[in-house]
Short mmCIF file of C-alpha atoms in Angstrom, two decimals:
data_model
loop_
_atom_site.label_atom_id
_atom_site.label_comp_id
_atom_site.label_asym_id
_atom_site.label_seq_id
_atom_site.Cartn_x
_atom_site.Cartn_y
_atom_site.Cartn_z
CA UNK U 1 199.12 154.63 306.44
CA UNK U 2 196.52 151.88 306.76
CA UNK U 3 197.15 151.70 310.53
CA UNK U 4 196.63 155.47 310.88
CA UNK U 5 193.36 155.17 308.93
CA UNK U 6 192.22 152.28 311.13
CA UNK U 7 193.12 154.15 314.31
CA UNK U 8 191.20 157.28 313.24
CA UNK U 9 188.10 155.29 312.26
CA UNK U 10 188.33 153.10 315.38
CA UNK U 11 188.51 156.17 317.63
CA UNK U 12 185.46 157.73 315.98
CA UNK U 13 183.58 154.41 316.06
CA UNK U 14 184.27 154.00 319.80
CA UNK U 15 183.08 157.57 320.33
CA UNK U 16 179.85 156.84 318.48
CA UNK U 17 179.20 153.65 320.48
CA UNK U 18 179.89 155.52 323.71
CA UNK U 19 177.48 158.28 322.59
CA UNK U 20 174.86 155.67 321.61
CA UNK U 21 174.82 154.32 325.19
CA UNK U 22 175.04 157.73 326.88
CA UNK U 23 172.26 159.38 324.88
CA UNK U 24 168.74 159.24 326.33
CA UNK U 25 166.74 160.61 323.38
CA UNK U 26 165.49 157.71 321.25
CA UNK U 27 165.70 159.44 317.84
CA UNK U 28 169.20 160.73 318.55
CA UNK U 29 170.20 157.15 319.36
CA UNK U 30 168.72 156.00 316.04
CA UNK U 31 170.62 158.72 314.16
CA UNK U 32 173.82 157.65 315.91
CA UNK U 33 173.21 154.02 314.92
CA UNK U 34 172.76 155.02 311.27
CA UNK U 35 176.06 156.92 311.25
CA UNK U 36 177.68 153.97 313.04
CA UNK U 37 176.87 151.64 310.08
CA UNK U 38 179.13 153.67 307.79
CA UNK U 39 181.91 153.84 310.34
CA UNK U 40 181.81 150.08 310.96
CA UNK U 41 181.94 149.38 307.20
CA UNK U 42 184.91 151.71 306.89
CA UNK U 43 186.57 150.13 309.90
CA UNK U 44 186.48 146.74 308.17
CA UNK U 45 187.58 148.37 304.88
CA UNK U 46 184.37 147.35 303.15
CA UNK U 47 183.56 149.67 300.27
CA UNK C 1 170.78 143.26 344.92
CA UNK C 2 169.80 142.95 341.28
CA UNK C 3 171.01 145.81 339.05
CA UNK C 4 168.32 147.02 336.64
CA UNK C 5 169.35 147.83 333.07
CA UNK C 6 168.41 151.37 332.16
CA UNK C 7 165.90 151.76 329.33
CA UNK C 8 168.16 153.85 327.10
CA UNK C 9 170.97 151.32 327.52
CA UNK C 10 168.65 148.53 326.42
CA UNK C 11 167.62 150.58 323.37
CA UNK C 12 171.29 151.28 322.60
CA UNK C 13 172.06 147.56 322.79
CA UNK C 14 169.18 146.72 320.43
CA UNK C 15 170.28 149.44 318.01
CA UNK C 16 173.85 148.15 318.14
CA UNK C 17 172.64 144.67 317.19
CA UNK C 18 170.53 146.15 314.38
CA UNK C 19 173.55 148.14 313.21
CA UNK C 20 175.61 144.95 313.13
CA UNK C 21 172.93 143.17 311.09
CA UNK C 22 172.69 146.05 308.60
CA UNK C 23 176.49 146.15 308.33
CA UNK C 24 176.51 142.45 307.54
CA UNK C 25 173.77 142.83 304.88
CA UNK C 26 175.40 145.80 303.15
CA UNK C 27 178.88 144.34 303.65
CA UNK C 28 177.88 141.18 301.77
CA UNK C 29 176.65 143.38 298.90
CA UNK C 30 179.84 145.44 298.80
CA UNK C 31 182.10 142.39 299.14
CA UNK C 32 180.33 140.64 296.24
CA UNK C 33 182.21 143.06 294.00
CA UNK C 34 185.50 141.51 295.09
CA UNK C 35 184.58 138.16 293.52
CA UNK C 36 186.73 137.75 290.43
CA UNK C 37 185.18 137.46 286.98
CA UNK C 38 185.66 134.20 285.09
CA UNK C 39 186.84 134.38 281.50
CA UNK C 40 187.12 131.51 279.05
CA UNK C 41 190.12 132.13 276.79
CA UNK C 42 189.98 130.69 273.29
CA UNK C 43 192.02 127.56 272.45
CA UNK C 44 194.42 129.92 270.68
CA UNK C 45 195.75 131.19 274.04
CA UNK C 46 199.50 130.64 274.34
CA UNK C 47 200.10 131.80 277.91
CA UNK C 48 198.32 133.47 280.77
CA UNK C 49 200.58 135.56 282.93
CA UNK C 50 200.22 138.39 285.41
CA UNK C 51 201.27 142.02 285.28
CA UNK C 52 203.56 141.21 288.22
CA UNK C 53 205.62 139.05 285.83
CA UNK C 54 206.69 142.37 284.29
CA UNK C 55 206.89 144.34 287.53
CA UNK C 56 207.36 142.08 290.54
CA UNK C 57 206.31 144.69 293.12
CA UNK C 58 202.70 144.20 292.00
CA UNK C 59 202.70 140.53 293.06
CA UNK C 60 199.87 139.74 295.51
CA UNK C 61 198.65 143.33 295.35
CA UNK C 62 195.09 144.32 294.32
CA UNK C 63 196.59 145.80 291.17
CA UNK C 64 198.03 142.54 289.84
CA UNK C 65 195.92 141.66 286.83
CA UNK C 66 195.81 138.87 284.25
CA UNK C 67 197.65 139.21 280.94
CA UNK C 68 196.53 136.88 278.13
CA UNK C 69 199.09 136.18 275.41
CA UNK C 70 198.26 134.84 271.94
CA UNK C 71 201.36 133.93 269.97
CA UNK C 72 201.37 133.08 266.29
CA UNK C 73 203.65 130.46 264.75
CA UNK C 74 205.14 133.07 262.46
CA UNK C 75 207.16 136.06 263.73
CA UNK C 76 205.42 139.38 263.27
CA UNK C 77 204.35 142.48 265.13
CA UNK C 78 203.27 142.72 268.76
CA UNK C 79 199.96 144.22 269.83
CA UNK C 80 198.69 145.20 273.29
CA UNK C 81 194.96 145.63 273.92
CA UNK C 82 193.87 147.16 277.19
CA UNK C 83 190.30 147.01 278.47
CA UNK C 84 189.03 148.03 281.89
CA UNK C 85 191.34 150.97 282.42
CA UNK C 86 188.11 152.58 283.63
CA UNK C 87 185.84 149.78 284.91
CA UNK C 88 182.73 151.97 284.46
CA UNK C 89 183.31 152.00 280.69
CA UNK C 90 182.09 148.50 279.84
CA UNK C 91 182.53 148.55 276.04
CA UNK C 92 186.33 148.58 276.39
CA UNK C 93 186.29 145.78 278.95
CA UNK C 94 183.78 143.61 277.03
CA UNK C 95 185.64 144.10 273.72
CA UNK C 96 188.80 142.78 275.37
CA UNK C 97 186.86 139.81 276.81
CA UNK C 98 185.26 139.09 273.43
CA UNK C 99 188.67 139.07 271.76
CA UNK C 100 190.35 136.84 274.34
CA UNK C 101 187.48 134.33 274.17
CA UNK C 102 187.58 134.07 270.38
CA UNK C 103 190.77 134.94 268.58
CA UNK C 104 193.62 132.84 267.30
CA UNK C 105 196.85 134.37 266.08
CA UNK C 106 198.85 132.92 263.19
CA UNK C 107 201.42 135.69 262.96
CA UNK C 108 202.77 138.04 265.61
CA UNK C 109 201.80 138.28 269.27
CA UNK C 110 198.78 139.80 270.97
CA UNK C 111 198.65 140.67 274.65
CA UNK C 112 195.22 141.34 276.13
CA UNK C 113 194.62 142.84 279.56
CA UNK C 114 190.83 142.92 280.03
CA UNK C 115 190.88 144.48 283.51
CA UNK C 116 193.76 146.93 283.46
CA UNK C 117 192.71 148.52 286.75
CA UNK C 118 191.52 145.42 288.60
CA UNK C 119 191.14 147.35 291.85
CA UNK C 120 188.60 149.65 290.16
CA UNK C 121 186.38 146.60 289.57
CA UNK C 122 186.09 145.93 293.32
CA UNK C 123 183.91 148.96 294.10
CA UNK C 124 181.64 151.45 292.41
CA UNK C 125 181.44 155.23 292.30
CA UNK C 126 179.86 156.77 295.40
CA UNK C 127 176.64 158.79 294.89
CA UNK C 128 176.14 157.45 291.35
CA UNK C 129 173.68 154.69 292.20
CA UNK C 130 175.09 152.50 289.45
CA UNK C 131 174.34 148.77 289.48
CA UNK C 132 177.24 146.66 290.67
CA UNK C 133 176.87 144.22 287.78
CA UNK C 134 175.34 143.86 284.35
CA UNK C 135 174.56 140.72 282.38
CA UNK C 136 174.69 139.55 278.80
CA UNK C 137 172.71 136.64 277.38
CA UNK C 138 174.79 133.93 275.71
CA UNK C 139 173.38 130.86 273.91
CA UNK C 140 174.24 128.80 277.00
CA UNK C 141 172.97 131.14 279.71
CA UNK C 142 173.44 134.57 281.23
CA UNK C 143 176.88 135.92 282.03
CA UNK C 144 177.47 138.60 284.65
CA UNK C 145 180.18 141.22 284.61
CA UNK C 146 181.17 143.76 287.21
CA UNK C 147 180.49 147.44 286.61
CA UNK C 148 183.14 149.18 288.68
CA UNK C 149 184.53 152.62 289.26
CA UNK C 150 186.70 154.90 287.18
CA UNK C 151 189.17 154.98 290.06
CA UNK C 152 191.20 152.54 292.14
CA UNK C 153 189.42 151.37 295.31
CA UNK C 154 190.33 153.78 298.15
CA UNK C 155 190.68 150.80 300.49
CA UNK C 156 193.62 149.80 298.27
CA UNK C 157 195.10 153.28 297.96
CA UNK C 158 194.56 155.96 300.59
CA UNK C 159 194.60 158.91 301.17
CA UNK C 160 194.14 161.07 298.09
CA UNK C 161 196.33 164.19 298.10
CA UNK C 162 194.77 167.65 297.61
CA UNK C 163 196.70 168.01 294.40
CA UNK C 164 198.20 165.14 292.45
CA UNK C 165 201.26 165.73 290.30
CA UNK C 166 201.77 162.64 288.18
CA UNK C 167 205.10 161.14 287.12
CA UNK C 168 204.90 163.11 283.86
CA UNK C 169 204.66 166.37 285.82
CA UNK C 170 200.99 167.20 285.19
CA UNK C 171 199.17 168.69 288.19
CA UNK C 172 195.66 167.28 288.62
CA UNK C 173 192.92 167.23 291.25
CA UNK C 174 193.62 164.89 294.17
CA UNK C 175 191.22 162.06 293.28
CA UNK C 176 192.99 161.58 289.93
CA UNK C 177 195.79 159.92 291.91
CA UNK C 178 193.61 156.79 291.58
CA UNK C 179 192.94 157.21 287.85
CA UNK C 180 195.09 154.80 285.85
CA UNK C 181 194.76 156.90 282.73
CA UNK C 182 196.32 159.90 284.45
CA UNK C 183 199.15 157.95 286.05
CA UNK C 184 201.42 157.05 283.12
CA UNK C 185 204.34 156.52 282.82
CA UNK C 186 203.92 155.42 286.42
CA UNK C 187 206.40 155.17 289.25
CA UNK C 188 208.28 152.15 290.51
CA UNK C 189 207.86 153.28 294.10
CA UNK C 190 204.67 155.26 293.67
CA UNK C 191 201.05 154.66 294.71
CA UNK C 192 199.32 151.45 293.63
CA UNK C 193 197.80 153.08 290.52
CA UNK C 194 201.18 154.49 289.50
CA UNK C 195 202.69 151.03 289.99
CA UNK C 196 200.04 149.49 287.71
CA UNK C 197 200.87 152.13 285.09
CA UNK C 198 204.57 151.37 285.57
CA UNK C 199 203.88 147.64 285.13
CA UNK C 200 202.04 148.25 281.86
CA UNK C 201 204.92 150.41 280.62
CA UNK C 202 207.34 147.59 281.51
CA UNK C 203 205.21 145.12 279.53
CA UNK C 204 205.23 147.43 276.48
CA UNK C 205 209.01 147.79 276.69
CA UNK C 206 209.89 144.15 277.45
CA UNK C 207 207.56 142.68 274.83
CA UNK C 208 208.57 145.33 272.28
CA UNK C 209 204.95 146.15 271.53
CA UNK C 210 204.47 147.76 268.11
CA UNK C 211 200.94 148.98 268.68
CA UNK C 212 199.20 149.65 272.02
CA UNK C 213 195.46 150.20 272.21
CA UNK C 214 193.55 151.53 275.20
CA UNK C 215 189.78 150.99 274.93
CA UNK C 216 187.51 153.53 276.60
CA UNK C 217 184.07 155.11 276.62
CA UNK C 218 182.93 158.67 277.19
CA UNK C 219 179.71 160.59 277.71
CA UNK C 220 177.92 161.70 274.51
CA UNK C 221 178.20 165.33 275.67
CA UNK C 222 182.00 165.02 275.80
CA UNK C 223 183.72 166.29 272.62
CA UNK C 224 186.23 163.43 272.38
CA UNK C 225 183.81 160.62 271.60
CA UNK C 226 183.50 158.10 268.76
CA UNK C 227 187.12 158.94 268.25
CA UNK C 228 190.59 157.61 267.67
CA UNK C 229 192.96 159.54 269.93
CA UNK C 230 196.45 159.10 268.53
CA UNK C 231 199.98 159.96 269.53
CA UNK C 232 201.90 161.72 266.75
CA UNK C 233 203.92 158.52 266.22
CA UNK C 234 200.74 156.76 265.07
CA UNK C 235 199.08 159.57 263.06
CA UNK C 236 199.50 157.76 259.75
CA UNK C 237 198.11 154.52 261.15
CA UNK C 238 195.15 156.34 262.70
CA UNK C 239 194.45 158.04 259.36
CA UNK C 240 194.49 154.71 257.48
CA UNK C 241 192.20 153.10 260.08
CA UNK C 242 189.88 156.10 260.08
CA UNK C 243 189.50 155.91 256.29
CA UNK C 244 188.80 152.19 256.44
CA UNK C 245 186.16 152.75 259.11
CA UNK C 246 184.54 155.58 257.13
CA UNK C 247 184.33 153.20 254.16
CA UNK C 248 182.45 150.77 256.41
CA UNK C 249 180.03 153.62 257.28
CA UNK C 250 181.44 153.91 260.79
CA UNK C 251 181.79 157.59 261.50
CA UNK C 252 184.87 158.16 263.62
CA UNK C 253 186.81 161.33 264.32
CA UNK C 254 190.54 161.66 264.69
CA UNK C 255 191.88 163.48 267.72
CA UNK C 256 195.57 164.22 268.14
CA UNK C 257 196.88 163.54 271.63
CA UNK C 258 197.62 166.99 273.14
CA UNK C 259 201.37 167.16 273.96
CA UNK C 260 200.67 169.25 277.05
CA UNK C 261 198.12 166.84 278.57
CA UNK C 262 200.39 164.47 280.44
CA UNK C 263 199.81 161.16 282.16
CA UNK C 264 197.42 159.63 279.63
CA UNK C 265 198.12 156.35 277.83
CA UNK C 266 198.06 157.84 274.31
CA UNK C 267 200.65 160.43 275.34
CA UNK C 268 203.05 158.59 277.65
CA UNK C 269 203.11 155.23 275.84
CA UNK C 270 204.16 157.07 272.70
CA UNK C 271 206.65 159.36 274.45
CA UNK C 272 208.36 156.72 276.63
CA UNK C 273 208.32 153.62 274.44
CA UNK C 274 208.73 152.78 270.76
CA UNK C 275 205.11 151.61 270.59
CA UNK C 276 202.47 153.38 268.54
CA UNK C 277 199.88 154.60 271.03
CA UNK C 278 196.15 154.87 270.39
CA UNK C 279 193.10 155.32 272.58
CA UNK C 280 189.58 154.56 271.34
CA UNK C 281 186.39 156.19 272.62
CA UNK C 282 182.74 155.22 272.14
CA UNK C 283 179.64 157.02 273.44
CA UNK C 284 178.09 155.65 276.63
CA UNK C 285 175.05 157.36 278.17
CA UNK C 286 175.44 155.55 281.50
CA UNK C 287 178.68 157.46 281.82
CA UNK C 288 177.10 160.86 281.16
CA UNK C 289 175.97 163.64 283.47
CA UNK C 290 172.56 163.99 281.83
CA UNK C 291 171.49 160.40 282.47
CA UNK C 292 168.30 159.47 284.29
CA UNK C 293 168.00 156.59 286.71
CA UNK C 294 171.09 154.35 286.48
CA UNK C 295 170.24 150.74 285.72
CA UNK C 296 171.55 147.60 284.09
CA UNK C 297 169.33 148.37 281.08
CA UNK C 298 170.92 151.80 280.74
CA UNK C 299 174.36 150.17 280.53
CA UNK C 300 173.35 147.43 278.10
CA UNK C 301 170.67 149.14 275.99
CA UNK C 302 171.96 152.70 276.30
CA UNK C 303 168.51 154.29 276.03
CA UNK C 304 167.81 157.47 277.93
CA UNK C 305 165.07 160.04 277.17
CA UNK C 306 167.20 162.85 278.64
CA UNK C 307 169.78 162.23 275.93
CA UNK C 308 167.09 162.29 273.23
CA UNK C 309 166.16 165.79 274.48
CA UNK C 310 169.82 166.80 274.68
CA UNK C 311 170.34 165.59 271.12
CA UNK C 312 167.39 167.67 269.88
CA UNK C 313 168.91 170.68 271.62
CA UNK C 314 172.21 170.04 269.80
CA UNK C 315 174.13 169.43 273.01
CA UNK C 316 175.71 166.11 272.00
CA UNK C 317 178.74 165.26 269.93
CA UNK C 318 177.23 162.05 268.52
CA UNK C 319 173.91 161.31 266.84
CA UNK C 320 171.41 160.01 269.42
CA UNK C 321 167.83 158.81 268.93
CA UNK C 322 165.15 156.86 270.86
CA UNK C 323 166.99 153.67 269.86
CA UNK C 324 169.88 154.66 272.13
CA UNK C 325 173.48 153.52 271.75
CA UNK C 326 173.50 149.92 273.00
CA UNK C 327 176.55 148.13 274.34
CA UNK C 328 176.59 145.80 271.30
CA UNK C 329 176.97 148.83 269.00
CA UNK C 330 179.73 150.31 271.16
CA UNK C 331 181.59 146.99 271.31
CA UNK C 332 181.13 146.54 267.53
CA UNK C 333 182.63 149.98 267.03
CA UNK C 334 185.69 149.05 269.13
CA UNK C 335 186.03 145.74 267.27
CA UNK C 336 185.87 147.46 263.88
CA UNK C 337 188.47 150.02 264.99
CA UNK C 338 190.84 147.35 266.37
CA UNK C 339 190.49 145.38 263.13
CA UNK C 340 191.11 148.50 261.01
CA UNK C 341 194.20 149.41 263.07
CA UNK C 342 195.64 145.90 262.78
CA UNK C 343 195.07 145.93 259.03
CA UNK C 344 196.60 149.44 258.88
CA UNK C 345 199.69 148.16 260.72
CA UNK C 346 199.96 145.35 258.14
CA UNK C 347 199.91 147.95 255.37
CA UNK C 348 202.39 150.34 257.03
CA UNK C 349 204.85 147.81 258.34
CA UNK C 350 204.51 144.43 256.56
CA UNK C 351 207.43 142.96 258.54
CA UNK C 352 205.49 143.57 261.74
CA UNK C 353 202.13 142.40 260.47
CA UNK C 354 199.75 140.59 262.81
CA UNK C 355 197.33 137.96 261.48
CA UNK C 356 194.28 137.26 263.59
CA UNK C 357 191.80 134.43 263.07
CA UNK C 358 188.24 134.09 264.44
CA UNK C 359 188.01 137.85 264.93
CA UNK C 360 184.41 138.57 266.04
CA UNK C 361 182.87 140.45 263.10
CA UNK C 362 181.73 143.91 264.14
CA UNK C 363 178.63 143.89 261.94
CA UNK C 364 177.40 140.57 263.33
CA UNK C 365 178.04 141.68 266.91
CA UNK C 366 176.05 144.84 266.21
CA UNK C 367 173.18 142.95 264.56
CA UNK C 368 172.96 139.77 266.62
CA UNK C 369 174.46 140.80 269.94
CA UNK C 370 177.59 140.28 272.00
CA UNK C 371 176.40 137.08 273.65
CA UNK C 372 176.78 135.12 270.42
CA UNK C 373 180.56 135.44 270.75
CA UNK C 374 180.81 135.00 274.51
CA UNK C 375 181.59 131.64 276.05
CA UNK C 376 178.55 130.32 277.94
CA UNK C 377 178.90 130.31 281.75
CA UNK C 378 180.00 127.04 283.34
#
């Protein structure tokens, strides 16, 4: 179950990082970075 | 030819670094809750074991918690005291700590588990804004204790089902799958929380516990507060203890454990073992829905103007004034109730009497504070 959780969060995290680099609007990039913090914490199972 | 980095890529890289730094900063904060608390058992301690000694599947899991055993020279009754079933109810946890750092036992055996749901101490409730720790002043310095969550850490048990049907057959909302006090009698091959519950049941059975006490707190607007919740097998004992407490001017109500509310300690311990099962509740404003800004002071001093208003409007089930309900009063209440129950057991079943020495006096704790009876930090 833990592996499934990690895979889901990893996929979404990679998507966010990809989006962060693709996006050209500064404030959208900032918003993406803020969401990314939570995903990275979850990826490392830090709660 | 030199390839130029695009501006938005450079910004993304900077933001990624910033994100990493913020993750590190917040991660350190979150991970600080995984540092174990240090307790200083009294010289009367006979043995310190783990819950996994009673249920081996818990070994090396986040649910394996310390069990402190105090054994008297004379044979007598066996008592189990559980604190920290809900790590956001500090009076139960601190009462257990206070007992394990002070008592000696001359007759019978006492088992103390101060952090019944150890996993719940490793995180706090989302969206509550509670402090991660609170401190108490001792004569030798300040001691810090974790203020955790009512539920097991989701990083230790995931995912929650939509509907949770516990081992006793009660259907509950999904998040309750991580609530230790909804998981009894537990399951050998269940979720982590069910396994902890199963381990505690095994301890009660193997050690032939006569009386099991689960120490809790509840919001002042909750009807079951300042109460002894008793299984029908311990009604007489609860009545004796209640009378003794009333004589000491400690107002306490008696609440019978509802037979149809399954999965709680006071129900399942009594139904599945020969132990008398009792749960104690005190009133904690930091636990309530009417509270203002959560803070360490709110936990320790228990003062909240919202609750003064609520009291004036007759919305509370306990008296509440500007003085609040401090932690020392709540712990004193638990201590007085434990003492009254032990003395009640002596009266009801003299062959299974338990004699405790150096019991922290409830009145002194209430007047002079908890710190007086806590070991100073090393």
